[in-house]
Coordinates of N, CA and C in Angstrom, one line a residue:
M1 N 0.1 8.4 11.1 CA -0.3 7.3 11.9 C -0.1 7.6 13.4
A2 N -1.1 7.1 14.2 CA -1.1 7.4 15.6 C 0.1 6.6 16.3
L3 N 0.5 7.1 17.4 CA 1.6 6.5 18.1 C 1.3 5.1 18.5
E4 N 0.0 4.7 18.8 CA -0.3 3.4 19.2 C -0.1 2.4 18.1
N5 N 0.0 2.8 16.9 CA 0.3 2.0 15.7 C 1.8 1.9 15.4
A6 N 2.6 2.5 16.2 CA 4.0 2.6 15.9 C 4.7 1.2 15.7
E7 N 4.3 0.2 16.6 CA 4.9 -1.1 16.5 C 3.9 -2.1 16.0
L8 N 4.0 -2.6 14.8 CA 3.0 -3.5 14.3 C 3.6 -4.8 13.9
T9 N 2.8 -5.9 14.0 CA 3.2 -7.2 13.5 C 2.2 -7.6 12.5
I10 N 2.6 -7.9 11.3 CA 1.7 -8.2 10.2 C 1.2 -9.7 10.5
V11 N -0.2 -9.8 10.5 CA -0.8 -11.0 10.8 C -1.2 -11.7 9.5
A12 N -1.8 -11.0 8.6 CA -2.3 -11.6 7.3 C -2.3 -10.5 6.2
A13 N -2.2 -10.9 5.0 CA -2.3 -10.0 3.8 C -2.9 -10.8 2.7
Q14 N -3.9 -10.2 2.0 CA -4.5 -10.8 0.8 C -4.9 -9.8 -0.2
H15 N -4.9 -10.2 -1.4 CA -5.4 -9.4 -2.5 C -6.6 -10.1 -3.1
G16 N -7.8 -9.6 -2.9 CA -9.0 -10.3 -3.2 C -9.0 -11.6 -2.4
A17 N -9.2 -12.7 -3.1 CA -9.2 -14.0 -2.4 C -7.8 -14.6 -2.3
A18 N -6.8 -14.1 -2.9 CA -5.4 -14.6 -2.9 C -4.7 -14.2 -1.7
A19 N -4.4 -15.1 -0.8 CA -3.7 -14.8 0.4 C -2.2 -15.0 0.2
F20 N -1.4 -14.1 0.8 CA 0.1 -14.2 0.7 C 0.5 -15.1 1.8
G21 N 1.6 -15.9 1.6 CA 2.1 -16.9 2.5 C 2.3 -16.3 3.9
T22 N 3.5 -15.9 4.2 CA 3.9 -15.3 5.5 C 4.3 -13.9 5.3
P23 N 3.4 -12.9 5.5 CA 3.7 -11.5 5.2 C 4.7 -11.0 6.2
V24 N 5.8 -10.3 5.7 CA 6.8 -9.8 6.6 C 7.0 -8.3 6.3
G25 N 6.4 -7.7 5.3 CA 6.5 -6.3 5.1 C 5.3 -5.7 4.3
F26 N 5.0 -4.5 4.6 CA 3.9 -3.8 3.9 C 4.1 -2.3 4.0
A27 N 3.9 -1.6 2.9 CA 4.0 -0.2 2.9 C 3.1 0.3 1.8
F28 N 2.6 1.5 2.0 CA 1.8 2.2 1.0 C 2.1 3.7 1.0
E29 N 1.9 4.3 -0.1 CA 2.1 5.7 -0.3 C 0.9 6.3 -1.0
H30 N 0.2 7.3 -0.4 CA -0.8 8.0 -1.0 C -0.3 9.4 -1.4
R31 N 0.0 9.6 -2.6 CA 0.7 10.8 -3.1 C -0.2 11.8 -3.8
V32 N -0.2 13.0 -3.4 CA -0.9 14.1 -4.1 C 0.1 15.1 -4.6
E33 N 0.1 15.3 -5.9 CA 1.1 16.2 -6.5 C 0.3 17.5 -6.8
H34 N 1.0 18.6 -6.5 CA 0.3 19.9 -6.7 C 1.1 20.7 -7.8
A35 N 0.4 21.6 -8.4 CA 1.0 22.6 -9.4 C 0.4 23.9 -9.1
E36 N 1.1 24.9 -9.5 CA 0.6 26.3 -9.3 C -0.4 26.6 -10.3
L37 N -1.5 27.1 -9.9 CA -2.6 27.5 -10.8 C -2.4 28.9 -11.3
S38 N -2.9 29.1 -12.5 CA -2.7 30.5 -13.1 C -3.9 31.3 -12.9
E39 N -4.3 31.5 -11.7 CA -5.5 32.4 -11.4 C -5.0 33.8 -11.0
P40 N -5.7 34.8 -11.5 CA -5.2 36.1 -11.2 C -5.3 36.4 -9.7
G41 N -4.2 37.0 -9.2 CA -4.1 37.4 -7.8 C -3.8 36.3 -6.8
A42 N -3.7 35.0 -7.3 CA -3.3 33.9 -6.4 C -1.8 33.7 -6.4
E43 N -1.2 33.7 -5.2 CA 0.2 33.5 -5.1 C 0.5 32.6 -3.9
G44 N 1.6 31.9 -3.8 CA 2.0 31.1 -2.7 C 1.1 29.9 -2.5
P45 N 0.9 29.4 -1.3 CA 0.2 28.2 -1.0 C -1.2 28.2 -1.6
E46 N -1.9 29.4 -1.6 CA -3.3 29.4 -2.1 C -3.3 29.2 -3.6
A47 N -2.2 29.3 -4.3 CA -2.2 29.1 -5.7 C -2.0 27.6 -6.1
L48 N -1.8 26.8 -5.1 CA -1.6 25.4 -5.4 C -2.9 24.6 -5.6
G49 N -2.9 23.7 -6.5 CA -4.1 22.9 -6.7 C -3.6 21.4 -7.0
P50 N -4.4 20.4 -6.6 CA -4.0 19.1 -6.9 C -4.0 18.8 -8.4
T51 N -3.0 18.1 -8.9 CA -3.0 17.8 -10.3 C -3.0 16.3 -10.5
S52 N -2.5 15.5 -9.6 CA -2.6 14.1 -9.7 C -2.6 13.5 -8.3
R53 N -3.3 12.4 -8.2 CA -3.3 11.6 -7.0 C -2.9 10.2 -7.4
R54 N -2.2 9.5 -6.5 CA -1.7 8.2 -6.8 C -1.6 7.4 -5.5
L55 N -2.0 6.2 -5.5 CA -1.8 5.3 -4.3 C -1.1 4.0 -4.8
V56 N 0.1 3.8 -4.2 CA 0.9 2.6 -4.5 C 1.2 1.9 -3.2
A57 N 1.3 0.6 -3.3 CA 1.6 -0.3 -2.1 C 2.5 -1.4 -2.5
E58 N 3.2 -1.9 -1.5 CA 4.1 -3.0 -1.7 C 3.9 -4.0 -0.6
V59 N 3.9 -5.3 -0.9 CA 3.8 -6.4 0.1 C 5.0 -7.3 -0.1
E60 N 5.6 -7.7 1.0 CA 6.7 -8.6 1.0 C 6.3 -9.8 1.9
W61 N 6.6 -11.0 1.4 CA 6.3 -12.3 2.1 C 7.3 -13.3 1.8
L62 N 7.2 -14.4 2.7 CA 8.2 -15.5 2.6 C 7.9 -16.7 1.7
D63 N 6.6 -17.1 1.7 CA 6.3 -18.3 0.9 C 5.0 -18.1 0.1
G64 N 4.8 -18.8 -0.9 CA 3.7 -18.7 -1.8 C 4.0 -18.0 -3.1
A65 N 3.1 -17.9 -3.9 CA 3.3 -17.3 -5.3 C 2.7 -15.9 -5.3
P66 N 3.3 -15.1 -6.2 CA 2.7 -13.7 -6.4 C 1.3 -13.7 -7.1
V67 N 0.7 -12.6 -7.0 CA -0.6 -12.4 -7.6 C -0.3 -12.2 -9.1
P68 N -1.1 -12.8 -10.0 CA -0.8 -12.5 -11.4 C -0.9 -11.0 -11.8
P69 N 0.1 -10.5 -12.4 CA 0.0 -9.0 -12.8 C -1.2 -8.7 -13.6
G70 N -1.8 -7.6 -13.3 CA -3.0 -7.2 -14.0 C -4.3 -7.5 -13.2
T71 N -4.2 -8.3 -12.2 CA -5.4 -8.7 -11.4 C -5.7 -7.5 -10.5
V72 N -7.0 -7.1 -10.5 CA -7.5 -6.0 -9.7 C -8.4 -6.5 -8.6
A73 N -8.1 -6.1 -7.4 CA -9.0 -6.4 -6.2 C -8.5 -5.6 -5.1
D74 N -9.3 -5.6 -4.0 CA -8.9 -4.9 -2.8 C -7.7 -5.6 -2.1
L75 N -6.8 -4.8 -1.6 CA -5.6 -5.3 -0.9 C -5.9 -5.1 0.6
A76 N -5.9 -6.1 1.4 CA -6.2 -6.0 2.8 C -5.0 -6.6 3.6
V77 N -4.6 -5.8 4.6 CA -3.5 -6.3 5.4 C -3.9 -6.1 6.9
T78 N -3.9 -7.2 7.6 CA -4.3 -7.1 9.0 C -3.0 -7.2 9.9
V79 N -2.9 -6.3 10.9 CA -1.8 -6.1 11.7 C -2.2 -6.2 13.2
R80 N -1.3 -6.6 14.1 CA -1.5 -6.6 15.5 C -0.7 -5.5 16.1
R81 N -1.3 -4.5 16.8 CA -0.6 -3.4 17.3 C 0.1 -3.9 18.6
K82 N 1.0 -3.1 19.1 CA 1.7 -3.4 20.4 C 0.8 -3.5 21.6
D83 N -0.4 -2.9 21.5 CA -1.3 -3.1 22.6 C -2.2 -4.3 22.5
G84 N -1.9 -5.1 21.5 CA -2.7 -6.4 21.3 C -3.9 -6.3 20.4
A85 N -4.4 -5.1 20.1 CA -5.5 -4.9 19.3 C -5.1 -5.1 17.8
H86 N -6.1 -5.5 17.0 CA -5.9 -5.7 15.6 C -6.5 -4.6 14.8
A87 N -5.9 -4.3 13.6 CA -6.3 -3.3 12.7 C -6.2 -3.9 11.3
T88 N -7.1 -3.5 10.4 CA -7.0 -4.0 9.0 C -6.9 -2.7 8.1
F89 N -5.9 -2.7 7.3 CA -5.7 -1.6 6.3 C -6.3 -2.2 5.0
T90 N -7.3 -1.5 4.4 CA -7.9 -2.0 3.2 C -7.6 -0.9 2.1
L91 N -7.0 -1.3 1.0 CA -6.7 -0.4 -0.1 C -7.5 -0.8 -1.2
A92 N -8.5 0.0 -1.6 CA -9.5 -0.4 -2.6 C -8.9 -0.4 -4.0
T93 N -9.4 -1.4 -4.8 CA -9.2 -1.5 -6.2 C -7.7 -1.4 -6.6
M94 N -6.9 -2.3 -6.1 CA -5.5 -2.3 -6.4 C -5.1 -3.3 -7.5
K95 N -4.4 -2.8 -8.4 CA -4.0 -3.6 -9.6 C -2.6 -4.2 -9.3
A96 N -2.5 -5.5 -9.3 CA -1.2 -6.2 -9.1 C -0.2 -5.9 -10.2
G97 N 1.0 -5.6 -9.8 CA 2.0 -5.2 -10.8 C 3.2 -6.1 -10.7
T98 N 4.4 -5.5 -10.9 CA 5.6 -6.3 -10.9 C 5.9 -7.0 -9.6
Y99 N 6.7 -8.0 -9.7 CA 7.1 -8.8 -8.5 C 8.5 -9.3 -8.7
A100 N 9.1 -9.6 -7.5 CA 10.5 -10.0 -7.5 C 10.7 -11.0 -6.4
K101 N 11.7 -11.9 -6.6 CA 12.0 -12.9 -5.5 C 13.4 -12.7 -5.2
R102 N 13.7 -12.4 -3.9 CA 15.1 -12.2 -3.4 C 15.6 -13.6 -3.0
T103 N 16.6 -14.1 -3.7 CA 17.1 -15.4 -3.4 C 18.5 -15.5 -2.9
G104 N 19.0 -14.3 -2.4 CA 20.4 -14.2 -1.9 C 20.7 -15.2 -0.7
S105 N 19.8 -15.3 0.2 CA 19.9 -16.2 1.4 C 18.6 -16.5 1.9
A106 N 18.5 -17.7 2.5 CA 17.2 -18.1 3.0 C 16.9 -17.3 4.3
P107 N 15.6 -17.0 4.6 CA 14.5 -17.4 3.8 C 14.3 -16.5 2.6
F108 N 13.9 -17.1 1.5 CA 13.7 -16.3 0.3 C 12.4 -15.5 0.4
R109 N 12.5 -14.2 -0.1 CA 11.4 -13.3 0.0 C 10.9 -12.9 -1.3
W110 N 9.5 -12.8 -1.4 CA 8.8 -12.3 -2.5 C 8.5 -10.9 -2.2
R111 N 8.4 -10.0 -3.2 CA 7.9 -8.6 -3.1 C 7.1 -8.3 -4.3
Q112 N 5.9 -7.7 -4.1 CA 5.1 -7.3 -5.2 C 4.5 -5.9 -5.0
R113 N 4.4 -5.2 -6.1 CA 3.9 -3.8 -6.1 C 2.5 -3.8 -6.6
F114 N 1.7 -2.9 -6.0 CA 0.3 -2.7 -6.4 C 0.0 -1.2 -6.6
E115 N -0.9 -0.9 -7.6 CA -1.3 0.5 -7.8 C -2.8 0.6 -7.9
H116 N -3.3 1.7 -7.3 CA -4.8 1.9 -7.3 C -5.3 2.2 -8.7
R117 N -6.4 1.6 -9.0 CA -7.1 1.8 -10.2 C -8.5 2.2 -9.9
G118 N -8.9 3.3 -10.2 CA -10.3 3.8 -9.9 C -10.3 5.3 -9.5
A119 N -11.4 5.7 -9.1 CA -11.6 7.1 -8.8 C -10.9 7.5 -7.5
M120 N -10.3 8.6 -7.4 CA -9.6 9.1 -6.2 C -10.4 10.2 -5.5
A121 N -11.7 10.4 -5.9 CA -12.5 11.4 -5.3 C -12.7 11.1 -3.8
A122 N -12.9 9.8 -3.5 CA -12.9 9.4 -2.1 C -11.6 8.7 -1.7
D123 N -11.2 8.7 -0.5 CA -10.0 8.1 -0.1 C -10.1 6.6 -0.2
P124 N -9.2 6.0 -1.0 CA -9.3 4.5 -1.2 C -8.7 3.7 -0.1
V125 N -8.2 4.4 1.0 CA -7.6 3.7 2.1 C -8.5 3.7 3.3
T126 N -8.9 2.6 3.9 CA -9.6 2.5 5.1 C -8.9 1.7 6.2
I127 N -9.0 2.1 7.4 CA -8.4 1.4 8.5 C -9.6 1.0 9.5
S128 N -9.7 -0.2 9.7 CA -10.8 -0.7 10.6 C -10.2 -1.6 11.7

């Protein structure tokens, strides 16, 4: 991520048409795992090939209900950068998963995990 995006304030987050109350946290990981290929003469970094790709995300918010697990839609999070400009992270075809509510002290926080469902041939993350 570029330096100008280093300090972000989350403005809005939604999964399809379902908006999260007051979003306070957002993270995603696009992981590509590699394995050594058994090609003759290939050694070291040139012998590595992608074996699996995975995109997972997590949203944390203060009020409202979680998205029903199993629901599939795009996950969009709009942030305000420190220079005042806005950017929207859109993660395509994300399936809502487990959620939790932290009730130790007010304000109570919800947290929900999402996982990409669909083809990974094209990057499912766009920033606009």
